[in-house]
C-alpha positions as a Markdown table, in Angstrom:
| # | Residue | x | y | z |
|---|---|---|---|---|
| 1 | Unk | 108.4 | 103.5 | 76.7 |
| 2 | Unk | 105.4 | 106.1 | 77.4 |
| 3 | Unk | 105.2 | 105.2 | 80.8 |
| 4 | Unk | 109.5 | 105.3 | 81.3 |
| 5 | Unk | 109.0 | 108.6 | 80.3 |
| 6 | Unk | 106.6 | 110.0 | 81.8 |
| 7 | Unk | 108.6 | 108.1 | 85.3 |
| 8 | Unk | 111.5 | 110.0 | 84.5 |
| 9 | Unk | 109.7 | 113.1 | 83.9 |
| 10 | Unk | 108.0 | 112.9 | 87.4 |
| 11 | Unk | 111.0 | 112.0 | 88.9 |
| 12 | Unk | 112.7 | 115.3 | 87.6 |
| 13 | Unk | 110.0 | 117.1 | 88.8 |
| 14 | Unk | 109.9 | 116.2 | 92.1 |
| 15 | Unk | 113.4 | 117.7 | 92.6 |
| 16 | Unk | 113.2 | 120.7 | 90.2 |
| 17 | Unk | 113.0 | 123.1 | 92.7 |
| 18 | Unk | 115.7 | 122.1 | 94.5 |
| 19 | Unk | 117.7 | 121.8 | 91.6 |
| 20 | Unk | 116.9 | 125.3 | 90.4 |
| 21 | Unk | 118.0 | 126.7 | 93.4 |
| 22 | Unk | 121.1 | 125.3 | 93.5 |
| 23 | Unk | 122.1 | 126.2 | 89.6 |
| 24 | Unk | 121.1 | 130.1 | 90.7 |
| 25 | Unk | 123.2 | 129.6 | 93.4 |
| 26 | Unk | 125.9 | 128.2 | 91.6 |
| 27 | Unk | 125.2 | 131.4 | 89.3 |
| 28 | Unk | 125.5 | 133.9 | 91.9 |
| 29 | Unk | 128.5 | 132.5 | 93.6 |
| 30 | Unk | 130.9 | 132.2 | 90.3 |
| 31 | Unk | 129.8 | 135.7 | 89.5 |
| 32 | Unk | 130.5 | 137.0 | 92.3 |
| 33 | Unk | 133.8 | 135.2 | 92.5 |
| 34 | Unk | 134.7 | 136.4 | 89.0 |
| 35 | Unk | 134.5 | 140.1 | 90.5 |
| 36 | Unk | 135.4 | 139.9 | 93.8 |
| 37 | Unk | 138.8 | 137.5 | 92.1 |
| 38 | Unk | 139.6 | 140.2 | 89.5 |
| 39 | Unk | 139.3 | 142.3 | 91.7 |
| 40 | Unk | 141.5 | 141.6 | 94.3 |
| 41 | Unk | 144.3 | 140.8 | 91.4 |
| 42 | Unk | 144.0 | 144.3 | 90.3 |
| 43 | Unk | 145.0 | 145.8 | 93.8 |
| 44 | Unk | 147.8 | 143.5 | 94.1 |
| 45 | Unk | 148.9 | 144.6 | 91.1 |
| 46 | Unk | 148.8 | 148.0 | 91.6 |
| 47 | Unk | 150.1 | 147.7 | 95.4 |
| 48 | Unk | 153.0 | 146.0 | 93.9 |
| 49 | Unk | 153.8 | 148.2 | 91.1 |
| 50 | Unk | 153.5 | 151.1 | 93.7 |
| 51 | Unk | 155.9 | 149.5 | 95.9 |
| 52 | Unk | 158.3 | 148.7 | 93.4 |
| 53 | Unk | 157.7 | 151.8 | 90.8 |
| 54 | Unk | 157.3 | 149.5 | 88.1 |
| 55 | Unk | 155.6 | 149.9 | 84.7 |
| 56 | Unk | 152.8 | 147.8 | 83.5 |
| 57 | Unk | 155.3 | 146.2 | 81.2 |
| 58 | Unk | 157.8 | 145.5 | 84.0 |
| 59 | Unk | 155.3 | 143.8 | 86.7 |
| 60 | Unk | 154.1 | 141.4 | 83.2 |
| 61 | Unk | 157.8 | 140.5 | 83.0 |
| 62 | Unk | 158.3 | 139.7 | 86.3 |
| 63 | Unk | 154.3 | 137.7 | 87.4 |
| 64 | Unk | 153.2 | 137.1 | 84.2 |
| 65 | Unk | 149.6 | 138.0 | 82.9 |
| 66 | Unk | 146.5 | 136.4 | 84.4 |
| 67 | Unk | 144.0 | 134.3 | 82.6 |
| 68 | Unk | 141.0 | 132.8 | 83.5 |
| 69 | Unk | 141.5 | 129.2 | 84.6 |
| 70 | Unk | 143.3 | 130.9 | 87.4 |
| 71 | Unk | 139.9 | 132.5 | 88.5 |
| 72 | Unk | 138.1 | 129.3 | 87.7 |
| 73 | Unk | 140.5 | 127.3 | 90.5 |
| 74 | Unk | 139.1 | 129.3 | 93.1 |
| 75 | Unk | 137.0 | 128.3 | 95.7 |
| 76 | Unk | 134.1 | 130.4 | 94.4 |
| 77 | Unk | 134.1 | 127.9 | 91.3 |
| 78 | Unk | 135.6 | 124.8 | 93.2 |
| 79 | Unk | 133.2 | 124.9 | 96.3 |
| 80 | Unk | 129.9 | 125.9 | 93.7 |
| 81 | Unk | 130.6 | 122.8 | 92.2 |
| 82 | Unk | 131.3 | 120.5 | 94.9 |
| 83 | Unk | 128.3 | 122.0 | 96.4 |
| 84 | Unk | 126.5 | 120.4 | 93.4 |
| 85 | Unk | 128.1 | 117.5 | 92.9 |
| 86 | Unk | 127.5 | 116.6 | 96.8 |
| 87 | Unk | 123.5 | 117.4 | 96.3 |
| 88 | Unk | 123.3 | 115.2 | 93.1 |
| 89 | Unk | 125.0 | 112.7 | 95.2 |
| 90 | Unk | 122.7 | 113.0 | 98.3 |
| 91 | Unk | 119.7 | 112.7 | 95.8 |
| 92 | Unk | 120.8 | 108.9 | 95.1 |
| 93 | Unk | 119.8 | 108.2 | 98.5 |
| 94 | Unk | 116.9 | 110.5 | 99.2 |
| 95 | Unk | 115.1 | 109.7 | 95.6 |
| 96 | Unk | 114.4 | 105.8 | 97.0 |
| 97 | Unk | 114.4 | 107.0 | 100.4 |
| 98 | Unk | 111.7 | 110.0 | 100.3 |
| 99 | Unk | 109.6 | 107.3 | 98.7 |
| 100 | Unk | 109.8 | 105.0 | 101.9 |
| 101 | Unk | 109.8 | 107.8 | 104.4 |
| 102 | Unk | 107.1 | 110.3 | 102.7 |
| 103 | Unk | 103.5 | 110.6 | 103.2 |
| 104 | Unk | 101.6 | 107.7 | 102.6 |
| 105 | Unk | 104.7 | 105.2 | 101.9 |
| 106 | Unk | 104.2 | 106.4 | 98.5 |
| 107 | Unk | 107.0 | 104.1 | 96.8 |
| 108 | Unk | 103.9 | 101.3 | 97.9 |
| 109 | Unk | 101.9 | 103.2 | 95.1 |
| 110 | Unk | 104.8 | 103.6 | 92.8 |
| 111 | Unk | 105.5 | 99.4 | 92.8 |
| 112 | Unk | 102.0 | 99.1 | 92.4 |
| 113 | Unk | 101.8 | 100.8 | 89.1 |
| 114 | Unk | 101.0 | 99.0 | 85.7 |
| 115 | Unk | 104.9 | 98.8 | 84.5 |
| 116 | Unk | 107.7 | 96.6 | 85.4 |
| 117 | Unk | 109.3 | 97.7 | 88.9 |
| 118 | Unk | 113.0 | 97.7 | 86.8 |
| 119 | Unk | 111.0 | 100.7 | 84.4 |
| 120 | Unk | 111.2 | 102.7 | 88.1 |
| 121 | Unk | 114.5 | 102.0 | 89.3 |
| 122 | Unk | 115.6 | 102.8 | 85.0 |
| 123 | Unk | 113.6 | 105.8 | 85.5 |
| 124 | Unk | 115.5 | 106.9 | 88.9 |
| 125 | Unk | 118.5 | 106.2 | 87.5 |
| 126 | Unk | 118.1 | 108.0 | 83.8 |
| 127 | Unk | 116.7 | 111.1 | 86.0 |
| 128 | Unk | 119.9 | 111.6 | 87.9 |
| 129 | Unk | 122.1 | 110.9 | 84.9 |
| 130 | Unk | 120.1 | 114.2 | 83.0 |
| 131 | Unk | 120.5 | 116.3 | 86.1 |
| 132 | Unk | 124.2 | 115.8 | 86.1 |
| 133 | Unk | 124.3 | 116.4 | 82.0 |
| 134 | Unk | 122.1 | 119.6 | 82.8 |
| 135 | Unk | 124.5 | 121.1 | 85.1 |
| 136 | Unk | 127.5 | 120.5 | 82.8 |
| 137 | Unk | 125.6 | 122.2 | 79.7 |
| 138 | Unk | 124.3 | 125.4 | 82.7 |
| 139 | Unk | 128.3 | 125.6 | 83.5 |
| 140 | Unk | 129.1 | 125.5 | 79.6 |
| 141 | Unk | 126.5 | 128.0 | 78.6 |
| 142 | Unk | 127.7 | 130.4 | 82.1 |
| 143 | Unk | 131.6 | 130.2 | 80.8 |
| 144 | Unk | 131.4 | 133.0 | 78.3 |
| 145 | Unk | 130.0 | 135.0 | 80.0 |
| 146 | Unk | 132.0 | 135.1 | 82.9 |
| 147 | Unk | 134.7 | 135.4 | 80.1 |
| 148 | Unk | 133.2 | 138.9 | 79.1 |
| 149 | Unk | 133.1 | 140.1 | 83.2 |
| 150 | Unk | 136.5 | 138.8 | 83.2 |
| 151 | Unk | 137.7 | 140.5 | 80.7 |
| 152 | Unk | 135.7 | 143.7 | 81.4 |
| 153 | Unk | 137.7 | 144.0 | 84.7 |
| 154 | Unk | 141.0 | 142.9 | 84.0 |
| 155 | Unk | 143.2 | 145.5 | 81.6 |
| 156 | Unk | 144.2 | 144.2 | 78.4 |
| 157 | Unk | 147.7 | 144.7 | 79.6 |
| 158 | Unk | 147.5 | 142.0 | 82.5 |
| 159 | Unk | 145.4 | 139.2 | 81.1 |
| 160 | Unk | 146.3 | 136.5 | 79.1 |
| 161 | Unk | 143.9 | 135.9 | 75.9 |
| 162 | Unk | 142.0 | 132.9 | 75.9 |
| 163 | Unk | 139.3 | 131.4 | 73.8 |
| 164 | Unk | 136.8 | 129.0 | 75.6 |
| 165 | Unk | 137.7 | 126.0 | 73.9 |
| 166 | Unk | 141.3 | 127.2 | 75.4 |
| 167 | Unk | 140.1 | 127.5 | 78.5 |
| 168 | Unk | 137.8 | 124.1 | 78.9 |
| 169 | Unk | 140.8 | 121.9 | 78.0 |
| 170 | Unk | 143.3 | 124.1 | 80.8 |
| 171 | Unk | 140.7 | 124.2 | 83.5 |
| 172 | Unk | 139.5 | 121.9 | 86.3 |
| 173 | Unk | 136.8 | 121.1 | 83.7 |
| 174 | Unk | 138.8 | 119.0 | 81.2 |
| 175 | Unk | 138.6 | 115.1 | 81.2 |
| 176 | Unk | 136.3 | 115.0 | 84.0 |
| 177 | Unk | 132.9 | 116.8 | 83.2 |
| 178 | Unk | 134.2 | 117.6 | 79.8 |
| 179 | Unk | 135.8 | 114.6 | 77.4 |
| 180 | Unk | 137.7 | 115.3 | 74.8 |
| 181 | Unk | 136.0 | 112.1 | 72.6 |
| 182 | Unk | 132.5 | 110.5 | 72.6 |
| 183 | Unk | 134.5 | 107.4 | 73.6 |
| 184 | Unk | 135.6 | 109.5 | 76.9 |
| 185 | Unk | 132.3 | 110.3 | 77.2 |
| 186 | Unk | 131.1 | 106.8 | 77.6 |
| 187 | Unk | 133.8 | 105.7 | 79.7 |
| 188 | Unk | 133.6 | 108.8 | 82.2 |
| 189 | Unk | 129.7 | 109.0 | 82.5 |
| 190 | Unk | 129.5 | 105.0 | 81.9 |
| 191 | Unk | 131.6 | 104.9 | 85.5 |
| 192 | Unk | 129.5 | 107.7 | 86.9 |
| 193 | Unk | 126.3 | 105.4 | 85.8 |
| 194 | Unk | 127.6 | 102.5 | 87.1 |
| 195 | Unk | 128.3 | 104.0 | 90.4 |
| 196 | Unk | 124.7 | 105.0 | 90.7 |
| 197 | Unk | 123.4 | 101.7 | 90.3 |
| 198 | Unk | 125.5 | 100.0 | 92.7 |
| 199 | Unk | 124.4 | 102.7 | 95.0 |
| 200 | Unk | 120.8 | 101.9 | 93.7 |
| 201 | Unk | 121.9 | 98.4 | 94.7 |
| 202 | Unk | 123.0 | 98.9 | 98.2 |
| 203 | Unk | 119.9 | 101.0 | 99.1 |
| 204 | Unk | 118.0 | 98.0 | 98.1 |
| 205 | Unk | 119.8 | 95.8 | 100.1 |
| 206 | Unk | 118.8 | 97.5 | 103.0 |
| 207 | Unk | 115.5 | 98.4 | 102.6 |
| 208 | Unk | 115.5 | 94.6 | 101.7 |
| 209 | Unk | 116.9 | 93.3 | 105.1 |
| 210 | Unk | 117.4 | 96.3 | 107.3 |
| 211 | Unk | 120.4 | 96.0 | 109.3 |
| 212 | Unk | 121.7 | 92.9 | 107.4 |
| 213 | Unk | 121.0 | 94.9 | 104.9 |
| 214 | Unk | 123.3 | 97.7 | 105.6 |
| 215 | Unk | 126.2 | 95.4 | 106.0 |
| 216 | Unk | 125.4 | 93.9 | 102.7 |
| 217 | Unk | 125.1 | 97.0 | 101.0 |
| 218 | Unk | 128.7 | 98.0 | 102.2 |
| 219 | Unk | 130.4 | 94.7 | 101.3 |
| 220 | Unk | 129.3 | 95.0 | 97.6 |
| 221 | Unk | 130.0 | 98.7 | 97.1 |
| 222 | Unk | 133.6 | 97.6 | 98.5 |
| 223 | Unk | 133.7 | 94.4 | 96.1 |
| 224 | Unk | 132.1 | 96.0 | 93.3 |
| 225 | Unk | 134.7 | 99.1 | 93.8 |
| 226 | Unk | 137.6 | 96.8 | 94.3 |
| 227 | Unk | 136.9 | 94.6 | 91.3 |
| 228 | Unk | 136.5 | 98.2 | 89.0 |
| 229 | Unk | 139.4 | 99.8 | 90.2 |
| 230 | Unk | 141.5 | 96.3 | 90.4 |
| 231 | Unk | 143.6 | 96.8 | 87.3 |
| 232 | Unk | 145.1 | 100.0 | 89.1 |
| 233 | Unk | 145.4 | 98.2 | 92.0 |
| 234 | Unk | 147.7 | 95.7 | 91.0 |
| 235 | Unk | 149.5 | 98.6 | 89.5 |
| 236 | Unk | 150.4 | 99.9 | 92.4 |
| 237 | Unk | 151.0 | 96.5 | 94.5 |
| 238 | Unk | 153.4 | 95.5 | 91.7 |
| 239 | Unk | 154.8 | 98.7 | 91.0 |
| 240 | Unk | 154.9 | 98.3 | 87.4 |
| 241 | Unk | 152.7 | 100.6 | 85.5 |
| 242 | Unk | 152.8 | 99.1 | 82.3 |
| 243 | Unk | 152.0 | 95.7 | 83.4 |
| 244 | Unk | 149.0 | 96.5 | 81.5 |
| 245 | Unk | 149.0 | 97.7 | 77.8 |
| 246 | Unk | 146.9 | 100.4 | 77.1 |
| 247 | Unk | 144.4 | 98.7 | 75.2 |
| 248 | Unk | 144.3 | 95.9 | 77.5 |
| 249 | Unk | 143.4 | 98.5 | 80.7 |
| 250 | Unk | 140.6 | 99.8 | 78.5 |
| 251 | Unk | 139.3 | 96.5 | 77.8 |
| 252 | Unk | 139.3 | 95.2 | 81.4 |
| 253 | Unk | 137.8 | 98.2 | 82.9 |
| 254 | Unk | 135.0 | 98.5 | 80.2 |
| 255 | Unk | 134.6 | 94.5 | 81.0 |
| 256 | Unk | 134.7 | 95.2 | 85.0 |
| 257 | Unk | 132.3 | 98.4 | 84.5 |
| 258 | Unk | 129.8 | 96.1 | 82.3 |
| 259 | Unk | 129.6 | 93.5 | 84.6 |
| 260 | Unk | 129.4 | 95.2 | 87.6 |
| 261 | Unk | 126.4 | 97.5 | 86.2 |
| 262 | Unk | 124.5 | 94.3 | 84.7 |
| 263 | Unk | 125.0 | 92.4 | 88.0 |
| 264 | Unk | 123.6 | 95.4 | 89.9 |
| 265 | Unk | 120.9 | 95.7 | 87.7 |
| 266 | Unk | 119.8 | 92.3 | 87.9 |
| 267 | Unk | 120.9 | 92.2 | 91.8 |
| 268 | Unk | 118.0 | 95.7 | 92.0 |
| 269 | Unk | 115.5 | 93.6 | 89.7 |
| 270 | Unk | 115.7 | 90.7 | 91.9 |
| 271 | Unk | 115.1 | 92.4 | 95.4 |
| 272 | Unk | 112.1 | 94.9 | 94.0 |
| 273 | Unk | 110.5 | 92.2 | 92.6 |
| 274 | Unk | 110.9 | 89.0 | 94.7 |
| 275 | Unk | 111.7 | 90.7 | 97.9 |
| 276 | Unk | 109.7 | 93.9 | 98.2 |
| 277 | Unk | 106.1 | 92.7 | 98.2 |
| 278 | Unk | 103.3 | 95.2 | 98.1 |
């Protein structure tokens, strides 16, 4: 466990600058979006209400007030994410991949240290999964405080009052960053878990065999996907939605998600250890 650890917290390390840089970017972009968004709604406003010679009462009547899910839809918020969400993704690949390419073929080193080659690939993984939690707690902890520069700009008059709990569950945050239960929580990140080891998995494959290896790697990320998703599928083939109780959907996609994510595991386990000799 003391050596998982201390994998996980050199792992982290390795790509903390980068990840600092992108959360003060993601800072300075939805700032500046909450201002340069409010800001622009104001002028309308009073454009309109110019054009029209209407009260403040009269253009609320007639567009409603504002609140701040609106600003969050914007690409300032959108794009900062996405922007994050594509590094993360890019840093499945690059954490095996810098370790092949890098000075001194340093994964060489890593296999060669005294732990099980499955404590590395856990270690990987678990570092990836915290980055993704740490950027949805730096959003969380940003939200009220755009709130207050929200609500600094916009007059009382034109915005719509909203707490944050209000405001998580009407945003582009609920149900996908943000579960409503503990049980959503396991599904949504158990999914996002599983993805990254079958992505784990086909980097393996071709570091394994190379070319072959490539092909491999796509034909189980297609089978692995298809079997997950397979449920919905034959949804939508037999157009009948509740073919499925809603019980029995859970249970198959929990059973498809668990078996895909042991069989990758043990798929990973079997090519570091009996394939990649050092």
């Amino acid at each position: 466990m003391n050596r998982y650890i201390k994998l996980v917290n050199f792992e982290i390390n390795r790509f903390v600058k980068i990840y600092l840089s992108l959360l003060v970017i993601t800072l300075l972009l939805q700032f500046a979006g909450v201002v340069l968004e409010s800001n622009e709604y104001i002028d309308s406003t009073n454009r309109i209400m110019v054009q029209q010679s209407w009260s403040k009462a009269e253009y609320v009547v007639q567009y409603g007030k504002i609140s701040f899910p609106v600003i969050m839809q914007s690409l300032w918020f959108t794009g900062s994410m996405a922007l994050c969400a594509a590094a993360l993704f890019f840093y499945i690949f690059l954490i095996w991949y810098r370790d092949w390419f890098g000075k001194n073929t340093f994964i060489y080193r890593l296999l060669m240290l005294p732990t099980s080659r499955l404590t590395i690939y856990f270690a990987k993984a678990t570092a990836i999964f915290l980055m993704v939690i740490g950027f949805i707690a730096f959003q969380l902890l940003l939200l009220p405080f755009h709130i207050s520069l929200f609500n600094s700009i916009i007059p009382a008059d034109f915005r719509a009052a909203m707490y944050v709990d209000e405001i998580v569950r009407g945003s582009i945050y609920r149900s996908i960053i943000i579960p409503n239960s503990f049980i959503e929580f396991i599904l949504i990140y158990g999914a996002g878990l599983m993805l990254v080891f079958i992505l784990f998995t086909a980097i393996l494959f071709e570091r394994c065999f190379r070319l072959k290896g490539i092909i491999l790697g796509i034909l189980y990320c297609l089978a692995t996907c298809s079997l997950f998703l397979s449920p919905v599928l034959i949804m939508e083939f037999t157009h009948q939605a509740n073919i499925f109780f809603p019980m029995e959907f859970l249970a198959l996609e929990i059973g498809f998600g668990l078996l895909i994510a042991i069989a990758s595991i043990f798929i990973s386990w079997f090519l570091l250890t009996k394939k990649i000799t050092v």
